[in-house]
XYZ file of C-alpha atoms in Angstrom:
438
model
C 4.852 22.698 -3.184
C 0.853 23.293 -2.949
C 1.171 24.556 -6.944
C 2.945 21.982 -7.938
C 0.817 19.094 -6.556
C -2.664 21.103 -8.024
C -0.803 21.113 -11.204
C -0.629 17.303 -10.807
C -4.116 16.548 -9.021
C -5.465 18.866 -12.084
C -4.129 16.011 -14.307
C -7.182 12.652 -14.669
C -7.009 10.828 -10.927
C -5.032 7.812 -10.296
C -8.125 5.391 -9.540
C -9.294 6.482 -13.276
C -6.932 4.234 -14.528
C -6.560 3.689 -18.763
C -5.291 0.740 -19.968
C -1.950 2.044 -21.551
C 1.694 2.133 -21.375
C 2.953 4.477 -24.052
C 2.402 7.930 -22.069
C 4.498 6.617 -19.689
C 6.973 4.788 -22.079
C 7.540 7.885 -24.102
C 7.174 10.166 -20.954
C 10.144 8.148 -19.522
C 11.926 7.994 -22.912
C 12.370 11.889 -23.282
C 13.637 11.342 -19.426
C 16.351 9.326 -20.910
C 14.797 6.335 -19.196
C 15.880 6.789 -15.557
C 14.084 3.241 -14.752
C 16.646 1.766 -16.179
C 19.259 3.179 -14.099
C 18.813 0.982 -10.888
C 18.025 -2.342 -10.177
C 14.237 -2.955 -9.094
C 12.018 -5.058 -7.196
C 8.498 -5.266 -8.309
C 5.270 -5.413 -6.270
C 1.762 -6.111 -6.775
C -1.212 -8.110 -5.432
C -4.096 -7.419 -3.288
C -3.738 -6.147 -0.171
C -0.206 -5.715 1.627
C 1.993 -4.174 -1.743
C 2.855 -1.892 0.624
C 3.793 -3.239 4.168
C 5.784 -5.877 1.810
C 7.438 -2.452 0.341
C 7.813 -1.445 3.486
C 9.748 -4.644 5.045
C 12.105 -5.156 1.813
C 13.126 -1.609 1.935
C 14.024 -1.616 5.172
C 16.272 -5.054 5.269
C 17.783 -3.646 1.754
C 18.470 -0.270 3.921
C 20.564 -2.455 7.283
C 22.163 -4.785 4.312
C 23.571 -1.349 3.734
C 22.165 -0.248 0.190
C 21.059 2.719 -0.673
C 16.888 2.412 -1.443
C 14.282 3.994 -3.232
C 10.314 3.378 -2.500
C 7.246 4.235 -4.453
C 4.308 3.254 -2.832
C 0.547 4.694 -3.319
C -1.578 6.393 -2.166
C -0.539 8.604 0.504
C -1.885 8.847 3.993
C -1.018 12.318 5.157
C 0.995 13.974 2.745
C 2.135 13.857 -0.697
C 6.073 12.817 0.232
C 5.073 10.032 1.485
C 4.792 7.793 -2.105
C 8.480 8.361 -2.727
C 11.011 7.917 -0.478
C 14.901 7.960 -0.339
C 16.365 5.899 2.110
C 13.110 5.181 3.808
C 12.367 8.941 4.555
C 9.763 10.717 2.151
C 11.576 13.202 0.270
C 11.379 16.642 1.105
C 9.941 19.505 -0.752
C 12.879 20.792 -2.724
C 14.114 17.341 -4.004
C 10.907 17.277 -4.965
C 9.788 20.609 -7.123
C 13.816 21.016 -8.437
C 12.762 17.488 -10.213
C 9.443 19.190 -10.879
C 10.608 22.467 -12.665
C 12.669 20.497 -15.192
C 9.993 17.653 -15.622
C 7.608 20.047 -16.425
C 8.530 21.395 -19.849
C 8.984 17.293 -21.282
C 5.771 16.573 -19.457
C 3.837 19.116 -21.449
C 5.325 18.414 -24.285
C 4.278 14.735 -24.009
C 0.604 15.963 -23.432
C 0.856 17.916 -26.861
C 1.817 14.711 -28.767
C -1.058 12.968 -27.445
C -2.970 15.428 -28.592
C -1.931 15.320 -32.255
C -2.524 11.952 -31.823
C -6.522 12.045 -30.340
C -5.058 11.241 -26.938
C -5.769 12.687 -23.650
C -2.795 14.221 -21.361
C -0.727 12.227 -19.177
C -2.487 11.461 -16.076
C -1.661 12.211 -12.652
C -0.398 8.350 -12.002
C 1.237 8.513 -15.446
C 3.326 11.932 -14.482
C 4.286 10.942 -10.977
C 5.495 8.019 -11.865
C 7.905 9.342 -14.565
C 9.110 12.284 -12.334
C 9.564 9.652 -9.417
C 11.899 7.158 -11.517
C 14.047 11.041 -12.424
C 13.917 11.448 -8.542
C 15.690 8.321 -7.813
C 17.984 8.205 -10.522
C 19.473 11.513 -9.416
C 19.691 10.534 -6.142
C 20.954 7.682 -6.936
C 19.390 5.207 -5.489
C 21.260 1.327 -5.763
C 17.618 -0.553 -5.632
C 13.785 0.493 -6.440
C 11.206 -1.547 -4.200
C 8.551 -0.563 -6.922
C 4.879 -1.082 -5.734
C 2.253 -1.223 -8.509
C -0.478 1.140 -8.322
C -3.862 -0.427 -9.742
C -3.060 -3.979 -11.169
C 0.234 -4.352 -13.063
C 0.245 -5.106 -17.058
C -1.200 -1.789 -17.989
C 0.177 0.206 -14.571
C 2.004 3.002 -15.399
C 5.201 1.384 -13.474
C 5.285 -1.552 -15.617
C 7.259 0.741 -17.997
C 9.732 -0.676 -15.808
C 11.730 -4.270 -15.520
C 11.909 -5.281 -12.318
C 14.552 -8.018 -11.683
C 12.496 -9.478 -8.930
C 8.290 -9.776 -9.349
C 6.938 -9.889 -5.832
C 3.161 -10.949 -5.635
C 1.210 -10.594 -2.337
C -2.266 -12.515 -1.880
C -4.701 -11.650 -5.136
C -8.351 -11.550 -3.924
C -11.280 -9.355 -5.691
C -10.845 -5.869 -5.567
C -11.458 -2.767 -8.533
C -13.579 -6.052 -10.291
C -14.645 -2.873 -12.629
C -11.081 -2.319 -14.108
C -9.288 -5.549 -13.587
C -11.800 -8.393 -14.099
C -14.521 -10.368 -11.927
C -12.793 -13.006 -11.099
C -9.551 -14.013 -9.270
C -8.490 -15.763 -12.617
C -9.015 -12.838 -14.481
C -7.044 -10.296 -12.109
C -3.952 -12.306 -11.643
C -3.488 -12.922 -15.459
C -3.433 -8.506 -14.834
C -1.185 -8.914 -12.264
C 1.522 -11.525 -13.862
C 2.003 -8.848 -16.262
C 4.924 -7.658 -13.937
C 6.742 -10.718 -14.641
C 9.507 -9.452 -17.651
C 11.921 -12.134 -19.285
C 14.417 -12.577 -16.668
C 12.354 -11.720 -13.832
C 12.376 -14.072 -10.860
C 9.021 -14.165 -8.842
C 8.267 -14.554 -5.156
C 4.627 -15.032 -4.296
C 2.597 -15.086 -0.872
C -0.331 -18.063 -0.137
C -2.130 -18.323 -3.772
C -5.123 -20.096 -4.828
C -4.106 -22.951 -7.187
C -5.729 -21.359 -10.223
C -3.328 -18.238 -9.655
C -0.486 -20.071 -9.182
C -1.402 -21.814 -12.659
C -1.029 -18.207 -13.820
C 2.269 -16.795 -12.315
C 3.748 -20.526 -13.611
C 2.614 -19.849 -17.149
C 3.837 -16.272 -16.966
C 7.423 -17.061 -16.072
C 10.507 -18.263 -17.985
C 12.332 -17.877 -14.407
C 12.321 -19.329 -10.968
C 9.173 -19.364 -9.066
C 9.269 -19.494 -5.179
C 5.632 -19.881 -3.745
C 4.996 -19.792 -0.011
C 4.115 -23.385 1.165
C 6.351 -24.695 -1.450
C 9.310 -23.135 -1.880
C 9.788 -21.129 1.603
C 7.511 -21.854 4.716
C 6.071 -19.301 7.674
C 5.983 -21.236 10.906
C 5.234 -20.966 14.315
C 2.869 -16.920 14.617
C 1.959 -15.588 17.342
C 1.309 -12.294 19.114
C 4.054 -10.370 21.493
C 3.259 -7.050 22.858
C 2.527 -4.605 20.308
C 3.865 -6.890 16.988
C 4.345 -10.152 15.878
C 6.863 -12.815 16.336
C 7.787 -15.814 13.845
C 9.684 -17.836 11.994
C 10.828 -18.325 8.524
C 12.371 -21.063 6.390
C 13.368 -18.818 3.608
C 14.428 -20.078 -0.152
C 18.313 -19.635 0.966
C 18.595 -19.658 4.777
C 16.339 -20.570 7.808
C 15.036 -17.446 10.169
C 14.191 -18.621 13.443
C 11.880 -16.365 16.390
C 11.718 -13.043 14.350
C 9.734 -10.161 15.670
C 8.460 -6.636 14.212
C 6.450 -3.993 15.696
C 3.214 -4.828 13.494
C 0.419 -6.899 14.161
C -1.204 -9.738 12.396
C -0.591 -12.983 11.053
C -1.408 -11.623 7.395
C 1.979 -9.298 8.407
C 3.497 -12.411 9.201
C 2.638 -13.649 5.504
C 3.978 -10.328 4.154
C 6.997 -10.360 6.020
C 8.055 -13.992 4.241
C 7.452 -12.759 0.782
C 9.595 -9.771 1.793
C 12.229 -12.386 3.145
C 12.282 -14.292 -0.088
C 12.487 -11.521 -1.927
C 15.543 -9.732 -0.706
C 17.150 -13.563 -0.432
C 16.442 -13.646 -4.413
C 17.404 -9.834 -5.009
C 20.625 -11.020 -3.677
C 21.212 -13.987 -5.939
C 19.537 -16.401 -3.966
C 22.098 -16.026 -0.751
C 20.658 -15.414 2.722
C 20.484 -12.636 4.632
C 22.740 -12.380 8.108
C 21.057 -13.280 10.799
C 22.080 -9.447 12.587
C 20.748 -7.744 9.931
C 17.234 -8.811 9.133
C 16.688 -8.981 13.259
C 17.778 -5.145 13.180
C 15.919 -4.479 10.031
C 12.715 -6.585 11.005
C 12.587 -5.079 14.446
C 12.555 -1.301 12.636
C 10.151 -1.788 10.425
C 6.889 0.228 10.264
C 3.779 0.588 8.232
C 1.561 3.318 8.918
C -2.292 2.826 8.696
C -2.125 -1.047 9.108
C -3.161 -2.266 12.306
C -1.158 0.480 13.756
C -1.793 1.210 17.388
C -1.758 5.205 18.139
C -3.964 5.105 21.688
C -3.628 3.378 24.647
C -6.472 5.089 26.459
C -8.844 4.306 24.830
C -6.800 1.402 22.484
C -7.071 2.793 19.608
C -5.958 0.803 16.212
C -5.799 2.444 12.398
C -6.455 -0.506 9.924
C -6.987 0.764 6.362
C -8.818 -2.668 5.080
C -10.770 -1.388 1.836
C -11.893 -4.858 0.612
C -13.627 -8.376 1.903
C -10.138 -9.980 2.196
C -8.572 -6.685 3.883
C -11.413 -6.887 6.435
C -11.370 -10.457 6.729
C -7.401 -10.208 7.496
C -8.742 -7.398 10.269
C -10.975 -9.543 11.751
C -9.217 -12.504 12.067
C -6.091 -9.957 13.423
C -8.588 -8.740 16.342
C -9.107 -11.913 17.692
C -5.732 -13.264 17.716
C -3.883 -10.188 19.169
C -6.594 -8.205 21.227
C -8.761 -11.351 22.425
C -12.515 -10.363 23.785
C -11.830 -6.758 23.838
C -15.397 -4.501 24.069
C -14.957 -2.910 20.542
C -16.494 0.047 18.337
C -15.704 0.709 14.958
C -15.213 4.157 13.198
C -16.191 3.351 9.675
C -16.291 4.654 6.096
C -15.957 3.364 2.339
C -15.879 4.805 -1.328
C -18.349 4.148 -3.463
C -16.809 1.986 -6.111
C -15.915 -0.683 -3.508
C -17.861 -4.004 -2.315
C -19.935 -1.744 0.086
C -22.671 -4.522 0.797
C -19.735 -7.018 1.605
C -18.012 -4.223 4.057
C -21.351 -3.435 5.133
C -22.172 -7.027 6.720
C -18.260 -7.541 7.970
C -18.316 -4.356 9.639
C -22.160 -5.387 11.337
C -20.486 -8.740 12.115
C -16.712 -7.782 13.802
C -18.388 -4.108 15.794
C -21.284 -4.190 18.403
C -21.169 -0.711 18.051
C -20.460 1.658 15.344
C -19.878 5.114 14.186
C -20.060 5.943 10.582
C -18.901 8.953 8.482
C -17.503 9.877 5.177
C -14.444 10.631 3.718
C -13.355 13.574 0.956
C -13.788 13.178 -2.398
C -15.642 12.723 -5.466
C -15.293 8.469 -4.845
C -16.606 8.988 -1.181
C -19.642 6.912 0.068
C -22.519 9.280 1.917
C -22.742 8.128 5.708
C -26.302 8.318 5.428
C -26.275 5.710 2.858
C -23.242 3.258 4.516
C -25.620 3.652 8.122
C -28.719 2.183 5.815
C -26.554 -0.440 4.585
C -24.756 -1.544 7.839
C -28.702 -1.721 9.309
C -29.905 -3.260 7.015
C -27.382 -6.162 7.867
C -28.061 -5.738 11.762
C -25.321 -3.713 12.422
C -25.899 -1.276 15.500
C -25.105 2.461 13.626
C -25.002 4.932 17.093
C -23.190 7.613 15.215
C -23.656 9.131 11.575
C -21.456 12.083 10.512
C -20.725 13.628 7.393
C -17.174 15.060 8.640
C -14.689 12.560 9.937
C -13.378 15.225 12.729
C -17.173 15.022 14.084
C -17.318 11.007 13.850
C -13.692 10.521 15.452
C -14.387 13.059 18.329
C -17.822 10.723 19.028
C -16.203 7.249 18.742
C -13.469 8.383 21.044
C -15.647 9.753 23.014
C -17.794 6.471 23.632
C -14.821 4.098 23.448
C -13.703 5.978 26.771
C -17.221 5.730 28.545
C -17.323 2.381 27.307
C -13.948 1.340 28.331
C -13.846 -0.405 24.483
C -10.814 -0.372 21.831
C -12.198 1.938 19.038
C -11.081 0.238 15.731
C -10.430 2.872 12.881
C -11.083 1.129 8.942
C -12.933 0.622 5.837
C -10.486 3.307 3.464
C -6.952 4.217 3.591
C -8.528 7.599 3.237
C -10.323 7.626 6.267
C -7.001 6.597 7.862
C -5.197 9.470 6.618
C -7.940 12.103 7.832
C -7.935 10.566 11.228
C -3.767 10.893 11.212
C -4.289 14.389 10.547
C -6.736 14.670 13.358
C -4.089 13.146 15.573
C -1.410 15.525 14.691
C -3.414 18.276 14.973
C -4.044 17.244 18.915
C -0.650 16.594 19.028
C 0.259 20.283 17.804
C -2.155 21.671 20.177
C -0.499 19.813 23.164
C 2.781 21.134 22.135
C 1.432 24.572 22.074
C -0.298 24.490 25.274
């Protein structure tokens, strides 16, 4: 498996995204277009593509269908973008499909060089071998999440029969545009001719957009379905729903947040409209709403200290945190383990983070994109934030933040990249393993 994926990493990153289809296009021609095989719902938006993933999948999987997922990008491991049945594959699903990818996928990156074009990226070839994956499976539905954007994504190669749009806000302004104008007119280029679209809270101006984009049905939240009546219970959420097809009184998952809440509506909608506009039983989508998971977002993985993994990357993913900390953990004494990459809005993170922690520990993550502590302390200081901790490895800073969230008898709040989630879940299992062995 390690070969395989540093053949793929070897390929140009994901976050380098070009805008262009026809890789893809012809990648997933010589395939014998396996996107075409199943029927798929499309995702895109902002922030929470992939808890909305997350919650159709898993009402599609009690409803009895068999389900594919792509999200991106991975927390721990590799597996984790495509999954079958809402398990990541395992290893030999995935190199089998690799081995006979391979030979079409360099042959692809010869054309493009007769052509002056540069190889298929990494995005680009995981996407193709991903739509093989689940057409051999076979799956009977896609849930689809877009990685960067949408028109030029390398999964817009694909039609997706439903268009789901979480909240657009401002976020990779260097690829997709300045304003929120300019990135949903990006976005709406998931809507296809017959797709039907199901959107979370938009600003007018975007709504403007998705209306212009579509020859179908719109259902907006607000307008066309409603969330009513949040509020925090234990460790989740409860709520209610009046959905485009059928009403969906005192619901509750196992994630926290009112932005969840929001998520889980679109999701709602969208399964109602992947269904033909029918509603869900009432048995199923409390079995399938209960189940659900998504790792990384507000999860909760200490109790002593509290500790809570939020990977908010952007103004309106932090503003989504902060607003989540005082609705479900109250006054709690908090400190915040923090660290960003360098092509985000670190001045914006910077004063949040000063703003929602009285106390907090910075570090860094891996990778060519990562932001130096050193220069993420100077920024959070400079906003009259209180930096105790600096540390260039993220073992070092978790170990310390821990460490003073016990003395302190504070919640230690985990954010600022999905990355520095996933290092900190690898940290966790690695105490875990040591437990086990001891």
């Amino acid at each position: 498996m390690l070969a395989a994926l540093e053949e793929l990493y070897a390929r140009k990153p994901e976050h380098q995204m070009r805008p262009r289809l026809e890789p893809t296009r012809l990648a997933c021609e010589i395939l014998g277009n396996p996107q075409n095989n199943y029927p798929i719902i499309h995702i895109t938006g902002t922030n929470g593509k992939t808890s909305t993933a997350r919650i159709i999948e898993r009402i599609l999987r009690e409803l009895g269908l068999k389900t594919g997922r792509l999200t991106s990008p991975h927390l721990v491991r590799f597996n984790e973008r495509i999954s079958l049945d809402g398990n990541p594959i395992d290893d030999e699903r995935f190199l089998e499909t690799y081995a006979e990818t391979k030979p079409l996928l360099e042959l692809i990156d010869a054309r493009l060089a007769e052509q002056g074009e540069q190889p298929l990226t990494f995005f680009e070839a995981m996407t193709a071998i991903a739509f093989q994956i689940f057409s051999d499976a076979p799956v009977d539905v896609l849930v689809l999440e877009v990685g960067i954007g949408g028109e030029w994504d390398s999964t817009n190669v694909a039609d997706g029969d439903v268009a789901v749009f979480t909240a657009i806000d401002l976020d990779h302004t260097k690829v997709l545009g300045d304003t929120v104008e300019e990135i949903a007119v990006t976005k709406s280029g998931i809507i296809k001719e017959k797709s039907l679209v199901v959107s979370s809270p938009q600003k007018s101006s975007v709504i403007e957009i998705l209306r212009k984009k579509s020859s179908q049905d719109v259902f907006l939240a607000g307008e066309n379905f409603f969330l009513e009546s949040v509020s925090s219970e234990g460790m989740g959420t409860r709520f209610s729903v009046r959905g485009s097809a059928g009403n969906y009184p005192d619901l509750w998952m196992p994630i926290i947040g009112s932005h969840q809440a929001e998520n889980a509506a679109t999701a709602i909608v969208a399964v109602e409209q992947f269904l033909g506009g029918r509603a869900i039983a009432d048995e199923y989508l409390r079995v399938a709403m209960a189940d659900v998971v998504s790792p990384g977002r507000l999860q909760v993985v200490g109790k002593d200290p509290l500790i809570v993994l939020d990977g908010a990357h952007n103004p309106a993913g932090l503003r989504s945190l902060q607003s989540a900390i005082s609705q479900h953990f109250g006054d709690v004494e908090r400190i915040g383990l923090v660290a960003m990459l360098s092509d985000k809005d670190v001045d914006t993170a910077a004063r949040q983070f000063a703003q929602m922690f009285p106390a907090i520990v910075v570090t860094e993550v891996i990778g060519p994109r990562a932001l130096s502590a050193s220069e993420l302390a100077d920024k959070i200081t400079s906003q009259g934030g209180n930096v105790v901790g600096s540390f260039g490895r993220v073992s070092e800073a978790f170990e310390e933040a821990r460490f003073i969230a016990e003395q302190a008898d504070s919640a230690l709040f985990v954010t600022g990249s999905l990355y520095l989630i996933g290092e900190v879940l690898e940290e966790l299992q690695k105490d875990d393993d040591e437990e086990q062995v001891d």
